[in-house]
């Protein structure tokens, strides 16, 4: 994006896909200053479901992300992997678990965050195909949107395995929310566009983590598990970390002007002068 666009008026939402392990966290923290300079995002929203060693998130990690300027964190099927996050999910912190989990499960599925006088509603949903979510994403999203009356923009993170469910959710919400962004598969798709009703859509933004693993895991271990069909202990790969996400720009309430993919390698470590 040209420098003049970065300083253009309007709202820009930078959404960052599943942060995987400490390598993903370091990549997020190293890329954010560059992306702030490049895009001047009003809001940064991050999916953090794999942030703690590849599975789940802890309050400390969430606080570290908020301290880096992240406005809200969304999660997914790994939400409850770390027990210490349960009370934090019920606090006032802007961290969400899918809205269509059971009401009895810790946390909530919507929040509103404010920056520069703009109110952004965030909704986290889980797909129902091949994932455990107690209630239908398609019925519960209506309840979730009802909780966000009067906000300026709405971002929906549809955390799902099946592309069909994500595409359908995009169409279902077209013209009613600013953006529907997909997460969970850790592989970015090439279908980012603004739908006819004005909703920005992408099936999956990808992950923030090691591109040279198998969706975050050391590739030798993933191949070994598939080859032998035996249980293998998985570790997070450290190779070739990238930040993956999408930038949504808006100039009207609840509508997007554009969506573009953000695919950025972690900046190299500064070398000491010789
Ligand atoms: Fe997931
Ligand atoms: Fe994930």
PDB file of C-alpha atoms and ligand atoms in Angstrom:
ATOM      1  CA  UNK A   1       0.000   0.000   0.000  1.00  0.00           C
ATOM      2  CA  UNK A   2       1.285   3.487  -0.810  1.00  0.00           C
ATOM      3  CA  UNK A   3       2.176   5.773   2.072  1.00  0.00           C
ATOM      4  CA  UNK A   4      -0.677   8.139   1.201  1.00  0.00           C
ATOM      5  CA  UNK A   5      -3.166   5.275   1.626  1.00  0.00           C
ATOM      6  CA  UNK A   6      -1.842   4.519   5.094  1.00  0.00           C
ATOM      7  CA  UNK A   7      -2.724   8.034   6.189  1.00  0.00           C
ATOM      8  CA  UNK A   8      -6.114   8.061   4.398  1.00  0.00           C
ATOM      9  CA  UNK A   9      -9.204   8.619   6.586  1.00  0.00           C
ATOM     10  CA  UNK A  10     -11.487   5.709   7.394  1.00  0.00           C
ATOM     11  CA  UNK A  11     -11.254   2.627   9.506  1.00  0.00           C
ATOM     12  CA  UNK A  12      -8.722  -0.121   8.902  1.00  0.00           C
ATOM     13  CA  UNK A  13      -8.920  -3.476  10.616  1.00  0.00           C
ATOM     14  CA  UNK A  14      -5.863  -5.710  10.605  1.00  0.00           C
ATOM     15  CA  UNK A  15      -6.893  -9.264  11.388  1.00  0.00           C
ATOM     16  CA  UNK A  16      -4.109 -11.762  12.121  1.00  0.00           C
ATOM     17  CA  UNK A  17      -4.542 -15.533  11.796  1.00  0.00           C
ATOM     18  CA  UNK A  18      -3.852 -18.178  14.429  1.00  0.00           C
ATOM     19  CA  UNK A  19      -0.657 -17.317  16.320  1.00  0.00           C
ATOM     20  CA  UNK A  20       1.232 -20.593  16.788  1.00  0.00           C
ATOM     21  CA  UNK A  21       3.557 -21.032  19.775  1.00  0.00           C
ATOM     22  CA  UNK A  22       6.344 -18.760  20.950  1.00  0.00           C
ATOM     23  CA  UNK A  23       7.703 -18.468  17.403  1.00  0.00           C
ATOM     24  CA  UNK A  24       4.287 -17.173  16.301  1.00  0.00           C
ATOM     25  CA  UNK A  25       4.180 -14.714  19.205  1.00  0.00           C
ATOM     26  CA  UNK A  26       7.641 -13.385  18.405  1.00  0.00           C
ATOM     27  CA  UNK A  27       6.660 -13.094  14.735  1.00  0.00           C
ATOM     28  CA  UNK A  28       3.524 -11.142  15.665  1.00  0.00           C
ATOM     29  CA  UNK A  29       5.483  -8.775  17.922  1.00  0.00           C
ATOM     30  CA  UNK A  30       8.233  -8.258  15.310  1.00  0.00           C
ATOM     31  CA  UNK A  31       5.837  -7.721  12.384  1.00  0.00           C
ATOM     32  CA  UNK A  32       3.349  -5.424  14.123  1.00  0.00           C
ATOM     33  CA  UNK A  33       5.512  -2.268  14.118  1.00  0.00           C
ATOM     34  CA  UNK A  34       6.154  -2.690  10.375  1.00  0.00           C
ATOM     35  CA  UNK A  35       2.459  -3.288   9.672  1.00  0.00           C
ATOM     36  CA  UNK A  36       1.454  -0.305  11.810  1.00  0.00           C
ATOM     37  CA  UNK A  37       3.762   1.895   9.775  1.00  0.00           C
ATOM     38  CA  UNK A  38       2.513   0.443   6.495  1.00  0.00           C
ATOM     39  CA  UNK A  39      -1.244   0.353   7.118  1.00  0.00           C
ATOM     40  CA  UNK A  40      -1.943   2.491  10.206  1.00  0.00           C
ATOM     41  CA  UNK A  41      -4.647   0.056  11.359  1.00  0.00           C
ATOM     42  CA  UNK A  42      -7.341   1.450  13.634  1.00  0.00           C
ATOM     43  CA  UNK A  43      -7.779  -2.017  15.143  1.00  0.00           C
ATOM     44  CA  UNK A  44      -5.607  -5.110  15.332  1.00  0.00           C
ATOM     45  CA  UNK A  45      -7.530  -8.310  16.083  1.00  0.00           C
ATOM     46  CA  UNK A  46      -5.656 -11.585  16.527  1.00  0.00           C
ATOM     47  CA  UNK A  47      -6.710 -15.222  16.687  1.00  0.00           C
ATOM     48  CA  UNK A  48      -4.687 -16.633  19.582  1.00  0.00           C
ATOM     49  CA  UNK A  49      -6.001 -20.197  19.909  1.00  0.00           C
ATOM     50  CA  UNK A  50      -2.557 -21.795  19.348  1.00  0.00           C
ATOM     51  CA  UNK A  51      -0.455 -19.163  21.117  1.00  0.00           C
ATOM     52  CA  UNK A  52       0.600 -21.270  24.144  1.00  0.00           C
ATOM     53  CA  UNK A  53       2.964 -23.956  22.876  1.00  0.00           C
ATOM     54  CA  UNK A  54       0.681 -24.590  19.899  1.00  0.00           C
ATOM     55  CA  UNK A  55      -2.485 -25.245  21.904  1.00  0.00           C
ATOM     56  CA  UNK A  56      -4.575 -22.705  23.791  1.00  0.00           C
ATOM     57  CA  UNK A  57      -3.579 -19.424  25.394  1.00  0.00           C
ATOM     58  CA  UNK A  58      -2.699 -18.186  28.896  1.00  0.00           C
ATOM     59  CA  UNK A  59      -3.613 -14.893  30.596  1.00  0.00           C
ATOM     60  CA  UNK A  60       0.062 -13.845  30.480  1.00  0.00           C
ATOM     61  CA  UNK A  61       0.241 -14.338  26.710  1.00  0.00           C
ATOM     62  CA  UNK A  62      -3.048 -12.517  26.190  1.00  0.00           C
ATOM     63  CA  UNK A  63      -1.767  -9.597  28.298  1.00  0.00           C
ATOM     64  CA  UNK A  64       1.416  -9.508  26.228  1.00  0.00           C
ATOM     65  CA  UNK A  65      -0.676  -9.198  23.058  1.00  0.00           C
ATOM     66  CA  UNK A  66      -2.861  -6.448  24.534  1.00  0.00           C
ATOM     67  CA  UNK A  67       0.292  -4.596  25.641  1.00  0.00           C
ATOM     68  CA  UNK A  68       1.477  -4.740  22.014  1.00  0.00           C
ATOM     69  CA  UNK A  69      -1.685  -2.901  20.965  1.00  0.00           C
ATOM     70  CA  UNK A  70      -3.925  -5.824  20.044  1.00  0.00           C
ATOM     71  CA  UNK A  71      -7.529  -4.654  20.508  1.00  0.00           C
ATOM     72  CA  UNK A  72      -9.206  -8.062  20.757  1.00  0.00           C
ATOM     73  CA  UNK A  73      -8.294 -11.753  20.711  1.00  0.00           C
ATOM     74  CA  UNK A  74     -10.435 -14.507  19.197  1.00  0.00           C
ATOM     75  CA  UNK A  75     -10.060 -18.237  19.814  1.00  0.00           C
ATOM     76  CA  UNK A  76     -11.414 -21.551  18.517  1.00  0.00           C
ATOM     77  CA  UNK A  77     -11.439 -25.282  19.173  1.00  0.00           C
ATOM     78  CA  UNK A  78      -8.307 -25.053  21.374  1.00  0.00           C
ATOM     79  CA  UNK A  79      -9.855 -22.409  23.670  1.00  0.00           C
ATOM     80  CA  UNK A  80      -9.913 -24.580  26.795  1.00  0.00           C
ATOM     81  CA  UNK A  81      -6.584 -26.372  26.477  1.00  0.00           C
ATOM     82  CA  UNK A  82      -5.031 -24.297  29.284  1.00  0.00           C
ATOM     83  CA  UNK A  83      -7.107 -24.224  32.481  1.00  0.00           C
ATOM     84  CA  UNK A  84      -5.616 -20.961  33.741  1.00  0.00           C
ATOM     85  CA  UNK A  85      -7.433 -19.110  30.952  1.00  0.00           C
ATOM     86  CA  UNK A  86     -10.935 -20.040  32.215  1.00  0.00           C
ATOM     87  CA  UNK A  87     -11.398 -17.217  34.771  1.00  0.00           C
ATOM     88  CA  UNK A  88      -9.679 -14.774  32.391  1.00  0.00           C
ATOM     89  CA  UNK A  89     -12.273 -15.607  29.713  1.00  0.00           C
ATOM     90  CA  UNK A  90     -14.965 -14.497  32.167  1.00  0.00           C
ATOM     91  CA  UNK A  91     -13.169 -11.215  32.975  1.00  0.00           C
ATOM     92  CA  UNK A  92     -13.679  -7.918  31.149  1.00  0.00           C
ATOM     93  CA  UNK A  93     -10.663  -8.531  28.883  1.00  0.00           C
ATOM     94  CA  UNK A  94     -11.560  -8.429  25.159  1.00  0.00           C
ATOM     95  CA  UNK A  95     -10.830 -12.111  24.550  1.00  0.00           C
ATOM     96  CA  UNK A  96     -13.516 -14.285  22.940  1.00  0.00           C
ATOM     97  CA  UNK A  97     -14.351 -17.931  22.573  1.00  0.00           C
ATOM     98  CA  UNK A  98     -16.848 -19.009  19.883  1.00  0.00           C
ATOM     99  CA  UNK A  99     -20.319 -17.591  20.590  1.00  0.00           C
ATOM    100  CA  UNK A 100     -21.949 -20.890  19.644  1.00  0.00           C
ATOM    101  CA  UNK A 101     -20.220 -22.895  22.362  1.00  0.00           C
ATOM    102  CA  UNK A 102     -22.572 -23.848  25.210  1.00  0.00           C
ATOM    103  CA  UNK A 103     -23.660 -21.008  27.461  1.00  0.00           C
ATOM    104  CA  UNK A 104     -22.325 -23.015  30.422  1.00  0.00           C
ATOM    105  CA  UNK A 105     -18.765 -22.965  29.030  1.00  0.00           C
ATOM    106  CA  UNK A 106     -16.419 -20.211  30.268  1.00  0.00           C
ATOM    107  CA  UNK A 107     -16.176 -16.943  28.350  1.00  0.00           C
ATOM    108  CA  UNK A 108     -18.267 -15.096  25.816  1.00  0.00           C
ATOM    109  CA  UNK A 109     -18.458 -14.786  22.054  1.00  0.00           C
ATOM    110  CA  UNK A 110     -18.825 -11.055  21.416  1.00  0.00           C
ATOM    111  CA  UNK A 111     -17.182  -7.854  22.573  1.00  0.00           C
ATOM    112  CA  UNK A 112     -16.999  -4.204  21.611  1.00  0.00           C
ATOM    113  CA  UNK A 113     -13.699  -2.328  21.481  1.00  0.00           C
ATOM    114  CA  UNK A 114     -13.228   1.362  20.825  1.00  0.00           C
ATOM    115  CA  UNK A 115     -10.388   3.275  19.164  1.00  0.00           C
ATOM    116  CA  UNK A 116     -10.391   6.887  17.931  1.00  0.00           C
ATOM    117  CA  UNK A 117     -14.129   7.139  18.651  1.00  0.00           C
ATOM    118  CA  UNK A 118     -14.902   4.110  16.442  1.00  0.00           C
ATOM    119  CA  UNK A 119     -16.734   1.165  18.003  1.00  0.00           C
ATOM    120  CA  UNK A 120     -15.832  -2.242  16.601  1.00  0.00           C
ATOM    121  CA  UNK A 121     -17.939  -5.258  17.469  1.00  0.00           C
ATOM    122  CA  UNK A 122     -16.106  -8.575  17.294  1.00  0.00           C
ATOM    123  CA  UNK A 123     -17.818 -11.950  16.995  1.00  0.00           C
ATOM    124  CA  UNK A 124     -16.104 -15.340  17.265  1.00  0.00           C
ATOM    125  CA  UNK A 125     -17.888 -18.383  15.822  1.00  0.00           C
ATOM    126  CA  UNK A 126     -16.996 -22.053  15.443  1.00  0.00           C
ATOM    127  CA  UNK A 127     -18.010 -24.200  12.528  1.00  0.00           C
ATOM    128  CA  UNK A 128     -20.086 -27.290  13.319  1.00  0.00           C
ATOM    129  CA  UNK A 129     -18.536 -29.696  10.799  1.00  0.00           C
ATOM    130  CA  UNK A 130     -15.642 -31.743  12.274  1.00  0.00           C
ATOM    131  CA  UNK A 131     -15.400 -29.382  15.280  1.00  0.00           C
ATOM    132  CA  UNK A 132     -17.010 -29.563  18.688  1.00  0.00           C
ATOM    133  CA  UNK A 133     -19.388 -26.649  19.135  1.00  0.00           C
ATOM    134  CA  UNK A 134     -22.530 -27.127  21.181  1.00  0.00           C
ATOM    135  CA  UNK A 135     -24.836 -24.949  19.105  1.00  0.00           C
ATOM    136  CA  UNK A 136     -25.305 -23.928  15.492  1.00  0.00           C
ATOM    137  CA  UNK A 137     -23.118 -21.072  14.247  1.00  0.00           C
ATOM    138  CA  UNK A 138     -25.909 -20.015  11.892  1.00  0.00           C
ATOM    139  CA  UNK A 139     -28.552 -19.553  14.566  1.00  0.00           C
ATOM    140  CA  UNK A 140     -26.262 -18.233  17.321  1.00  0.00           C
ATOM    141  CA  UNK A 141     -24.769 -15.547  15.095  1.00  0.00           C
ATOM    142  CA  UNK A 142     -28.169 -13.833  15.127  1.00  0.00           C
ATOM    143  CA  UNK A 143     -28.033 -13.641  18.928  1.00  0.00           C
ATOM    144  CA  UNK A 144     -24.434 -12.411  18.738  1.00  0.00           C
ATOM    145  CA  UNK A 145     -25.282  -9.635  16.266  1.00  0.00           C
ATOM    146  CA  UNK A 146     -28.205  -8.618  18.481  1.00  0.00           C
ATOM    147  CA  UNK A 147     -25.679  -7.939  21.260  1.00  0.00           C
ATOM    148  CA  UNK A 148     -23.788  -5.485  19.034  1.00  0.00           C
ATOM    149  CA  UNK A 149     -26.515  -2.947  18.342  1.00  0.00           C
ATOM    150  CA  UNK A 150     -25.150   0.518  17.569  1.00  0.00           C
ATOM    151  CA  UNK A 151     -21.532  -0.370  16.770  1.00  0.00           C
ATOM    152  CA  UNK A 152     -19.800   1.191  13.748  1.00  0.00           C
ATOM    153  CA  UNK A 153     -18.157  -1.934  12.339  1.00  0.00           C
ATOM    154  CA  UNK A 154     -18.427  -5.679  12.970  1.00  0.00           C
ATOM    155  CA  UNK A 155     -15.709  -8.268  12.391  1.00  0.00           C
ATOM    156  CA  UNK A 156     -16.669 -11.957  12.492  1.00  0.00           C
ATOM    157  CA  UNK A 157     -13.988 -14.650  12.924  1.00  0.00           C
ATOM    158  CA  UNK A 158     -15.517 -17.875  11.593  1.00  0.00           C
ATOM    159  CA  UNK A 159     -13.221 -20.571  12.976  1.00  0.00           C
ATOM    160  CA  UNK A 160     -14.067 -23.635  10.903  1.00  0.00           C
ATOM    161  CA  UNK A 161     -12.660 -26.658   9.150  1.00  0.00           C
ATOM    162  CA  UNK A 162     -15.029 -26.849   6.195  1.00  0.00           C
ATOM    163  CA  UNK A 163     -14.741 -24.247   3.444  1.00  0.00           C
ATOM    164  CA  UNK A 164     -18.460 -24.722   2.702  1.00  0.00           C
ATOM    165  CA  UNK A 165     -19.485 -23.495   6.156  1.00  0.00           C
ATOM    166  CA  UNK A 166     -17.231 -20.475   5.911  1.00  0.00           C
ATOM    167  CA  UNK A 167     -18.388 -19.494   2.412  1.00  0.00           C
ATOM    168  CA  UNK A 168     -22.010 -19.935   3.519  1.00  0.00           C
ATOM    169  CA  UNK A 169     -21.440 -17.728   6.583  1.00  0.00           C
ATOM    170  CA  UNK A 170     -19.957 -15.040   4.327  1.00  0.00           C
ATOM    171  CA  UNK A 171     -23.093 -15.009   2.187  1.00  0.00           C
ATOM    172  CA  UNK A 172     -25.373 -15.300   5.230  1.00  0.00           C
ATOM    173  CA  UNK A 173     -23.893 -12.127   6.733  1.00  0.00           C
ATOM    174  CA  UNK A 174     -23.269 -10.202   3.500  1.00  0.00           C
ATOM    175  CA  UNK A 175     -24.566  -6.667   3.917  1.00  0.00           C
ATOM    176  CA  UNK A 176     -24.945  -7.040   7.687  1.00  0.00           C
ATOM    177  CA  UNK A 177     -21.347  -6.967   8.939  1.00  0.00           C
ATOM    178  CA  UNK A 178     -18.074  -5.380   7.852  1.00  0.00           C
ATOM    179  CA  UNK A 179     -16.116  -8.594   7.434  1.00  0.00           C
ATOM    180  CA  UNK A 180     -16.275 -12.356   7.789  1.00  0.00           C
ATOM    181  CA  UNK A 181     -12.771 -13.812   8.079  1.00  0.00           C
ATOM    182  CA  UNK A 182     -12.011 -17.507   8.320  1.00  0.00           C
ATOM    183  CA  UNK A 183      -9.455 -19.179  10.592  1.00  0.00           C
ATOM    184  CA  UNK A 184      -8.467 -22.676  11.811  1.00  0.00           C
ATOM    185  CA  UNK A 185      -6.989 -24.407   8.748  1.00  0.00           C
ATOM    186  CA  UNK A 186      -3.730 -22.389   9.065  1.00  0.00           C
ATOM    187  CA  UNK A 187      -3.514 -22.261   5.246  1.00  0.00           C
ATOM    188  CA  UNK A 188      -4.414 -18.974   3.540  1.00  0.00           C
ATOM    189  CA  UNK A 189      -6.927 -19.062   0.706  1.00  0.00           C
ATOM    190  CA  UNK A 190      -6.908 -16.910  -2.439  1.00  0.00           C
ATOM    191  CA  UNK A 191     -10.542 -15.776  -2.386  1.00  0.00           C
ATOM    192  CA  UNK A 192     -10.430 -12.449  -0.500  1.00  0.00           C
ATOM    193  CA  UNK A 193     -13.044 -10.092  -1.907  1.00  0.00           C
ATOM    194  CA  UNK A 194     -15.838  -7.729  -0.970  1.00  0.00           C
ATOM    195  CA  UNK A 195     -19.168  -9.481  -1.525  1.00  0.00           C
ATOM    196  CA  UNK A 196     -21.950  -7.590  -3.391  1.00  0.00           C
ATOM    197  CA  UNK A 197     -23.654  -6.473  -0.160  1.00  0.00           C
ATOM    198  CA  UNK A 198     -20.423  -4.854   1.076  1.00  0.00           C
ATOM    199  CA  UNK A 199     -19.027  -7.504   3.428  1.00  0.00           C
ATOM    200  CA  UNK A 200     -15.334  -8.334   3.122  1.00  0.00           C
ATOM    201  CA  UNK A 201     -14.758 -12.073   3.019  1.00  0.00           C
ATOM    202  CA  UNK A 202     -11.901 -14.584   3.020  1.00  0.00           C
ATOM    203  CA  UNK A 203     -12.215 -18.322   3.670  1.00  0.00           C
ATOM    204  CA  UNK A 204      -8.972 -18.535   5.665  1.00  0.00           C
ATOM    205  CA  UNK A 205      -6.368 -15.907   6.464  1.00  0.00           C
ATOM    206  CA  UNK A 206      -3.736 -18.527   7.389  1.00  0.00           C
ATOM    207  CA  UNK A 207      -1.621 -18.670  10.541  1.00  0.00           C
ATOM    208  CA  UNK A 208       1.144 -16.679  12.163  1.00  0.00           C
ATOM    209  CA  UNK A 209       3.862 -19.225  12.640  1.00  0.00           C
ATOM    210  CA  UNK A 210       6.283 -21.583  10.897  1.00  0.00           C
ATOM    211  CA  UNK A 211       5.506 -21.894   7.201  1.00  0.00           C
ATOM    212  CA  UNK A 212       7.959 -24.775   6.775  1.00  0.00           C
ATOM    213  CA  UNK A 213       6.121 -27.089   9.170  1.00  0.00           C
ATOM    214  CA  UNK A 214       2.796 -28.858   8.685  1.00  0.00           C
ATOM    215  CA  UNK A 215       0.196 -26.298   9.850  1.00  0.00           C
ATOM    216  CA  UNK A 216       2.544 -25.416  12.725  1.00  0.00           C
ATOM    217  CA  UNK A 217       4.006 -28.813  13.630  1.00  0.00           C
ATOM    218  CA  UNK A 218       7.578 -29.973  12.807  1.00  0.00           C
ATOM    219  CA  UNK A 219       7.158 -31.556   9.420  1.00  0.00           C
ATOM    220  CA  UNK A 220       9.192 -34.707  10.210  1.00  0.00           C
ATOM    221  CA  UNK A 221       6.850 -35.482  13.120  1.00  0.00           C
ATOM    222  CA  UNK A 222       3.684 -34.821  11.096  1.00  0.00           C
ATOM    223  CA  UNK A 223       4.920 -37.061   8.272  1.00  0.00           C
ATOM    224  CA  UNK A 224       5.956 -39.762  10.747  1.00  0.00           C
ATOM    225  CA  UNK A 225       2.492 -39.776  12.330  1.00  0.00           C
ATOM    226  CA  UNK A 226       0.817 -40.035   8.933  1.00  0.00           C
ATOM    227  CA  UNK A 227       3.278 -42.666   7.675  1.00  0.00           C
ATOM    228  CA  UNK A 228       3.204 -44.965  10.715  1.00  0.00           C
ATOM    229  CA  UNK A 229      -0.363 -44.264  11.948  1.00  0.00           C
ATOM    230  CA  UNK A 230       1.125 -44.300  15.452  1.00  0.00           C
ATOM    231  CA  UNK A 231       0.925 -41.601  18.149  1.00  0.00           C
ATOM    232  CA  UNK A 232       3.781 -39.128  17.815  1.00  0.00           C
ATOM    233  CA  UNK A 233       4.559 -36.250  20.148  1.00  0.00           C
ATOM    234  CA  UNK A 234       4.178 -33.032  18.146  1.00  0.00           C
ATOM    235  CA  UNK A 235       6.393 -29.990  18.628  1.00  0.00           C
ATOM    236  CA  UNK A 236       5.991 -26.572  17.066  1.00  0.00           C
ATOM    237  CA  UNK A 237       8.259 -25.994  14.081  1.00  0.00           C
ATOM    238  CA  UNK A 238      10.483 -22.911  14.183  1.00  0.00           C
ATOM    239  CA  UNK A 239      11.218 -22.786  10.475  1.00  0.00           C
ATOM    240  CA  UNK A 240      10.325 -19.881   8.195  1.00  0.00           C
ATOM    241  CA  UNK A 241       7.934 -17.926  10.420  1.00  0.00           C
ATOM    242  CA  UNK A 242       5.419 -15.666   8.678  1.00  0.00           C
ATOM    243  CA  UNK A 243       2.583 -13.457   9.791  1.00  0.00           C
ATOM    244  CA  UNK A 244      -0.595 -14.108   7.839  1.00  0.00           C
ATOM    245  CA  UNK A 245      -3.751 -12.054   7.977  1.00  0.00           C
ATOM    246  CA  UNK A 246      -5.940  -9.610   6.126  1.00  0.00           C
ATOM    247  CA  UNK A 247      -6.448  -5.854   6.081  1.00  0.00           C
ATOM    248  CA  UNK A 248     -10.004  -4.584   5.754  1.00  0.00           C
ATOM    249  CA  UNK A 249     -10.615  -0.918   4.906  1.00  0.00           C
ATOM    250  CA  UNK A 250     -13.939   0.795   5.461  1.00  0.00           C
ATOM    251  CA  UNK A 251     -15.380   4.282   4.965  1.00  0.00           C
ATOM    252  CA  UNK A 252     -19.046   3.533   5.789  1.00  0.00           C
ATOM    253  CA  UNK A 253     -20.594   1.816   8.819  1.00  0.00           C
ATOM    254  CA  UNK A 254     -20.782  -1.973   8.619  1.00  0.00           C
ATOM    255  CA  UNK A 255     -19.411  -2.084   5.064  1.00  0.00           C
ATOM    256  CA  UNK A 256     -15.938  -2.726   3.661  1.00  0.00           C
ATOM    257  CA  UNK A 257     -14.302  -0.910   0.757  1.00  0.00           C
ATOM    258  CA  UNK A 258     -11.564  -3.482   0.320  1.00  0.00           C
ATOM    259  CA  UNK A 259      -9.835  -6.520   1.748  1.00  0.00           C
ATOM    260  CA  UNK A 260      -6.278  -7.500   1.018  1.00  0.00           C
ATOM    261  CA  UNK A 261      -4.224 -10.412   2.226  1.00  0.00           C
ATOM    262  CA  UNK A 262      -1.245  -9.726   4.450  1.00  0.00           C
ATOM    263  CA  UNK A 263       1.533 -12.313   4.084  1.00  0.00           C
ATOM    264  CA  UNK A 264       4.762 -11.211   5.725  1.00  0.00           C
ATOM    265  CA  UNK A 265       7.932 -13.059   6.716  1.00  0.00           C
ATOM    266  CA  UNK A 266       9.285 -12.297  10.178  1.00  0.00           C
ATOM    267  CA  UNK A 267      11.806  -9.474   9.799  1.00  0.00           C
ATOM    268  CA  UNK A 268      15.423 -10.667  10.129  1.00  0.00           C
ATOM    269  CA  UNK A 269      17.140 -10.160  13.480  1.00  0.00           C
ATOM    270  CA  UNK A 270      19.251  -7.007  13.414  1.00  0.00           C
ATOM    271  CA  UNK A 271      22.906  -8.044  12.944  1.00  0.00           C
ATOM    272  CA  UNK A 272      25.442  -6.486  15.348  1.00  0.00           C
ATOM    273  CA  UNK A 273      27.835  -4.028  13.668  1.00  0.00           C
ATOM    274  CA  UNK A 274      31.266  -5.456  13.028  1.00  0.00           C
TER     275      UNK A 274
HETATM  276 FE1  LIG B   1      -8.574 -24.300  15.365  1.00  0.00          FE
HETATM  277 FE1  LIG B   2      -5.518 -22.819  14.878  1.00  0.00          FE
END
